[in-house]
Amino acid sequence: MSPVHLLEAEGLFKYYGNIVALSDVSAHVDAGEVTCVLGDNGAGKSSFIKILSGVHRADEGRLLVDGKAVTFDSPRDARAHGIATVYQDLAMVPLMSIWRNFFLGAEPTKGVGPVRWFDVQHAKDVVREQMHEMGIDVRDPDQPVGTLSGGERQSVAIARAVYFGARVLILDEPTSALGVKQAGVVLRYVLQARERGIGVIFITHNPHHAYPVGDRFVILNRGRTLGTYAKGEIDQQELVRLMAGGAELAELEHELAAFRAGETAAG
């Protein structure tokens, strides 16, 4: 009997006209684990994310949550099943405060019946508490999000998704635009989410960021899966080689060696 996973993608295909964006791609994530999906530009990562998050529907294949087949017609459907996606742009308003961004579209209220208003103090208290659990001391929740560092803005987005009940957290290239120190901050947040029992799908093109936090690695290339490996089945050097396209690199090195040899002979 096959194991039941928190979220599973099974044999996904996605076509855009004559272009095959995904071809028989499968992956899964379990509670308290990090599944890293790696691939260069054009590998199919964006199409994969959009299917998991309910933006697009697969043309073939299926999604399963807790072993049951599901159909997402919108991101709202995905969120209703506990699947939250944090995109690169973070969907935040830079000039608005941290607490307003945290509760954007889901503002807590107080009052009776039709007479209700935004419970500002509760919102600020929640932000302080949730950010503290992520390891960040928010002294002033009124601080505009735009004044935070890239890593801190990622932490707000991750904490927001966790607070609103995410069971699966999909992170779209969260470290791509960050320096070494800030990338390290975000990777710690990934581990904290895993420790809280959340299944994390970490989309990245950087194997050096994926390997320290990943429990499982899915490698995409031109819409196809090159392989799925548990951490104990692959080391970081091999992951880098596969990610870079080992056969293509070997062919390129052979061509360059032949070119250099021809130059030497001509000289």
mmCIF file of C-alpha atoms in Angstrom, residues 1-122:
data_model
loop_
_atom_site.group_PDB
_atom_site.id
_atom_site.type_symbol
_atom_site.label_atom_id
_atom_site.label_comp_id
_atom_site.label_asym_id
_atom_site.label_seq_id
_atom_site.Cartn_x
_atom_site.Cartn_y
_atom_site.Cartn_z
ATOM 1 C CA MET A 1 0.000 0.000 0.000
ATOM 2 C CA SER A 2 1.464 3.361 -1.023
ATOM 3 C CA PRO A 3 2.079 5.939 1.733
ATOM 4 C CA VAL A 4 -0.323 8.853 2.208
ATOM 5 C CA HIS A 5 1.397 12.215 1.791
ATOM 6 C CA LEU A 6 0.317 15.620 3.011
ATOM 7 C CA LEU A 7 0.440 16.964 -0.559
ATOM 8 C CA GLU A 8 1.268 14.966 -3.663
ATOM 9 C CA ALA A 9 1.510 15.861 -7.335
ATOM 10 C CA GLU A 10 1.165 12.793 -9.531
ATOM 11 C CA GLY A 11 2.115 12.716 -13.228
ATOM 12 C CA LEU A 12 1.442 16.384 -14.000
ATOM 13 C CA PHE A 13 1.363 17.621 -17.590
ATOM 14 C CA LYS A 14 0.879 21.243 -18.625
ATOM 15 C CA TYR A 15 0.681 22.541 -22.187
ATOM 16 C CA TYR A 16 0.682 26.097 -23.502
ATOM 17 C CA GLY A 17 -0.304 25.589 -27.125
ATOM 18 C CA ASN A 18 2.476 23.492 -28.666
ATOM 19 C CA ILE A 19 4.805 24.128 -25.733
ATOM 20 C CA VAL A 20 5.112 21.373 -23.134
ATOM 21 C CA ALA A 21 5.765 23.176 -19.830
ATOM 22 C CA LEU A 22 5.509 20.044 -17.660
ATOM 23 C CA SER A 23 5.773 16.422 -18.695
ATOM 24 C CA ASP A 24 4.924 13.682 -16.188
ATOM 25 C CA VAL A 25 6.186 15.567 -13.127
ATOM 26 C CA SER A 26 5.603 14.006 -9.715
ATOM 27 C CA ALA A 27 6.583 15.188 -6.237
ATOM 28 C CA HIS A 28 5.312 15.123 -2.671
ATOM 29 C CA VAL A 29 5.817 16.720 0.717
ATOM 30 C CA ASP A 30 4.988 15.442 4.190
ATOM 31 C CA ALA A 31 4.403 17.263 7.454
ATOM 32 C CA GLY A 32 7.632 18.465 9.050
ATOM 33 C CA GLU A 33 9.661 18.014 5.868
ATOM 34 C CA VAL A 34 11.219 20.255 3.236
ATOM 35 C CA THR A 35 10.963 19.193 -0.399
ATOM 36 C CA CYS A 36 13.241 21.265 -2.629
ATOM 37 C CA VAL A 37 12.285 21.647 -6.288
ATOM 38 C CA LEU A 38 15.342 22.710 -8.249
ATOM 39 C CA GLY A 39 15.702 23.842 -11.810
ATOM 40 C CA ASP A 40 17.219 26.537 -13.968
ATOM 41 C CA ASN A 41 15.193 29.120 -15.880
ATOM 42 C CA GLY A 42 12.732 27.354 -18.191
ATOM 43 C CA ALA A 43 12.808 24.142 -16.160
ATOM 44 C CA GLY A 44 9.085 24.303 -15.379
ATOM 45 C CA LYS A 45 9.226 25.561 -11.793
ATOM 46 C CA SER A 46 6.752 28.399 -12.361
ATOM 47 C CA SER A 47 4.182 26.134 -14.025
ATOM 48 C CA PHE A 48 4.575 23.624 -11.211
ATOM 49 C CA ILE A 49 4.001 26.289 -8.539
ATOM 50 C CA LYS A 50 0.935 27.669 -10.310
ATOM 51 C CA ILE A 51 -0.698 24.239 -10.413
ATOM 52 C CA LEU A 52 0.024 23.527 -6.745
ATOM 53 C CA SER A 53 -1.280 26.950 -5.700
ATOM 54 C CA GLY A 54 -4.482 26.828 -7.768
ATOM 55 C CA VAL A 55 -3.564 29.496 -10.321
ATOM 56 C CA HIS A 56 -3.596 26.967 -13.186
ATOM 57 C CA ARG A 57 -4.994 23.457 -13.565
ATOM 58 C CA ALA A 58 -2.923 20.593 -14.898
ATOM 59 C CA ASP A 59 -3.929 19.246 -18.312
ATOM 60 C CA GLU A 60 -3.141 15.724 -17.110
ATOM 61 C CA GLY A 61 -2.264 14.187 -13.762
ATOM 62 C CA ARG A 62 -3.733 14.868 -10.363
ATOM 63 C CA LEU A 63 -3.165 16.488 -6.977
ATOM 64 C CA LEU A 64 -3.812 14.711 -3.704
ATOM 65 C CA VAL A 65 -4.143 16.178 -0.201
ATOM 66 C CA ASP A 66 -3.969 13.623 2.615
ATOM 67 C CA GLY A 67 -4.299 10.927 -0.037
ATOM 68 C CA LYS A 68 -7.536 12.303 -1.512
ATOM 69 C CA ALA A 69 -7.704 13.676 -5.051
ATOM 70 C CA VAL A 70 -8.504 17.399 -5.137
ATOM 71 C CA THR A 71 -9.164 20.019 -7.806
ATOM 72 C CA PHE A 72 -8.149 23.622 -7.268
ATOM 73 C CA ASP A 73 -10.115 26.150 -9.306
ATOM 74 C CA SER A 74 -8.425 29.122 -7.654
ATOM 75 C CA PRO A 75 -5.768 30.060 -5.078
ATOM 76 C CA ARG A 76 -8.636 30.374 -2.594
ATOM 77 C CA ASP A 77 -9.357 26.660 -3.069
ATOM 78 C CA ALA A 78 -5.721 25.825 -2.379
ATOM 79 C CA ARG A 79 -5.674 27.982 0.762
ATOM 80 C CA ALA A 80 -8.870 26.285 1.960
ATOM 81 C CA HIS A 81 -6.891 23.020 1.891
ATOM 82 C CA GLY A 82 -4.067 24.619 3.898
ATOM 83 C CA ILE A 83 -1.734 25.317 0.971
ATOM 84 C CA ALA A 84 -0.170 28.789 1.066
ATOM 85 C CA THR A 85 2.238 30.187 -1.510
ATOM 86 C CA VAL A 86 4.748 32.961 -0.862
ATOM 87 C CA TYR A 87 5.806 34.434 -4.193
ATOM 88 C CA GLN A 88 8.942 36.429 -4.929
ATOM 89 C CA ASP A 89 7.027 39.730 -4.959
ATOM 90 C CA LEU A 90 5.517 38.821 -1.534
ATOM 91 C CA ALA A 91 2.203 40.617 -2.338
ATOM 92 C CA MET A 92 2.973 43.380 0.145
ATOM 93 C CA VAL A 93 2.407 47.141 0.131
ATOM 94 C CA PRO A 94 5.794 48.755 0.984
ATOM 95 C CA LEU A 95 4.323 51.976 2.416
ATOM 96 C CA MET A 96 1.913 50.162 4.740
ATOM 97 C CA SER A 97 2.871 49.070 8.239
ATOM 98 C CA ILE A 98 3.959 45.556 9.176
ATOM 99 C CA TRP A 99 0.696 44.828 10.996
ATOM 100 C CA ARG A 100 -1.476 46.090 8.142
ATOM 101 C CA ASN A 101 0.414 43.939 5.641
ATOM 102 C CA PHE A 102 0.211 40.946 7.965
ATOM 103 C CA PHE A 103 -3.609 41.113 8.096
ATOM 104 C CA LEU A 104 -4.196 42.495 4.617
ATOM 105 C CA GLY A 105 -7.561 41.123 3.463
ATOM 106 C CA ALA A 106 -8.232 39.299 6.749
ATOM 107 C CA GLU A 107 -8.455 42.134 9.274
ATOM 108 C CA PRO A 108 -9.482 41.163 12.835
ATOM 109 C CA THR A 109 -12.450 43.119 14.149
ATOM 110 C CA LYS A 110 -14.231 43.742 17.421
ATOM 111 C CA GLY A 111 -17.666 45.044 18.286
ATOM 112 C CA VAL A 112 -21.226 43.715 18.206
ATOM 113 C CA GLY A 113 -23.420 42.961 15.207
ATOM 114 C CA PRO A 114 -23.073 45.430 12.343
ATOM 115 C CA VAL A 115 -21.070 47.845 14.478
ATOM 116 C CA ARG A 116 -17.565 46.437 14.145
ATOM 117 C CA TRP A 117 -14.149 47.969 13.664
ATOM 118 C CA PHE A 118 -10.552 46.959 13.074
ATOM 119 C CA ASP A 119 -9.000 45.615 16.280
ATOM 120 C CA VAL A 120 -5.683 47.400 15.858
ATOM 121 C CA GLN A 121 -4.183 46.452 19.218
ATOM 122 C CA HIS A 122 -4.920 42.752 18.676
#
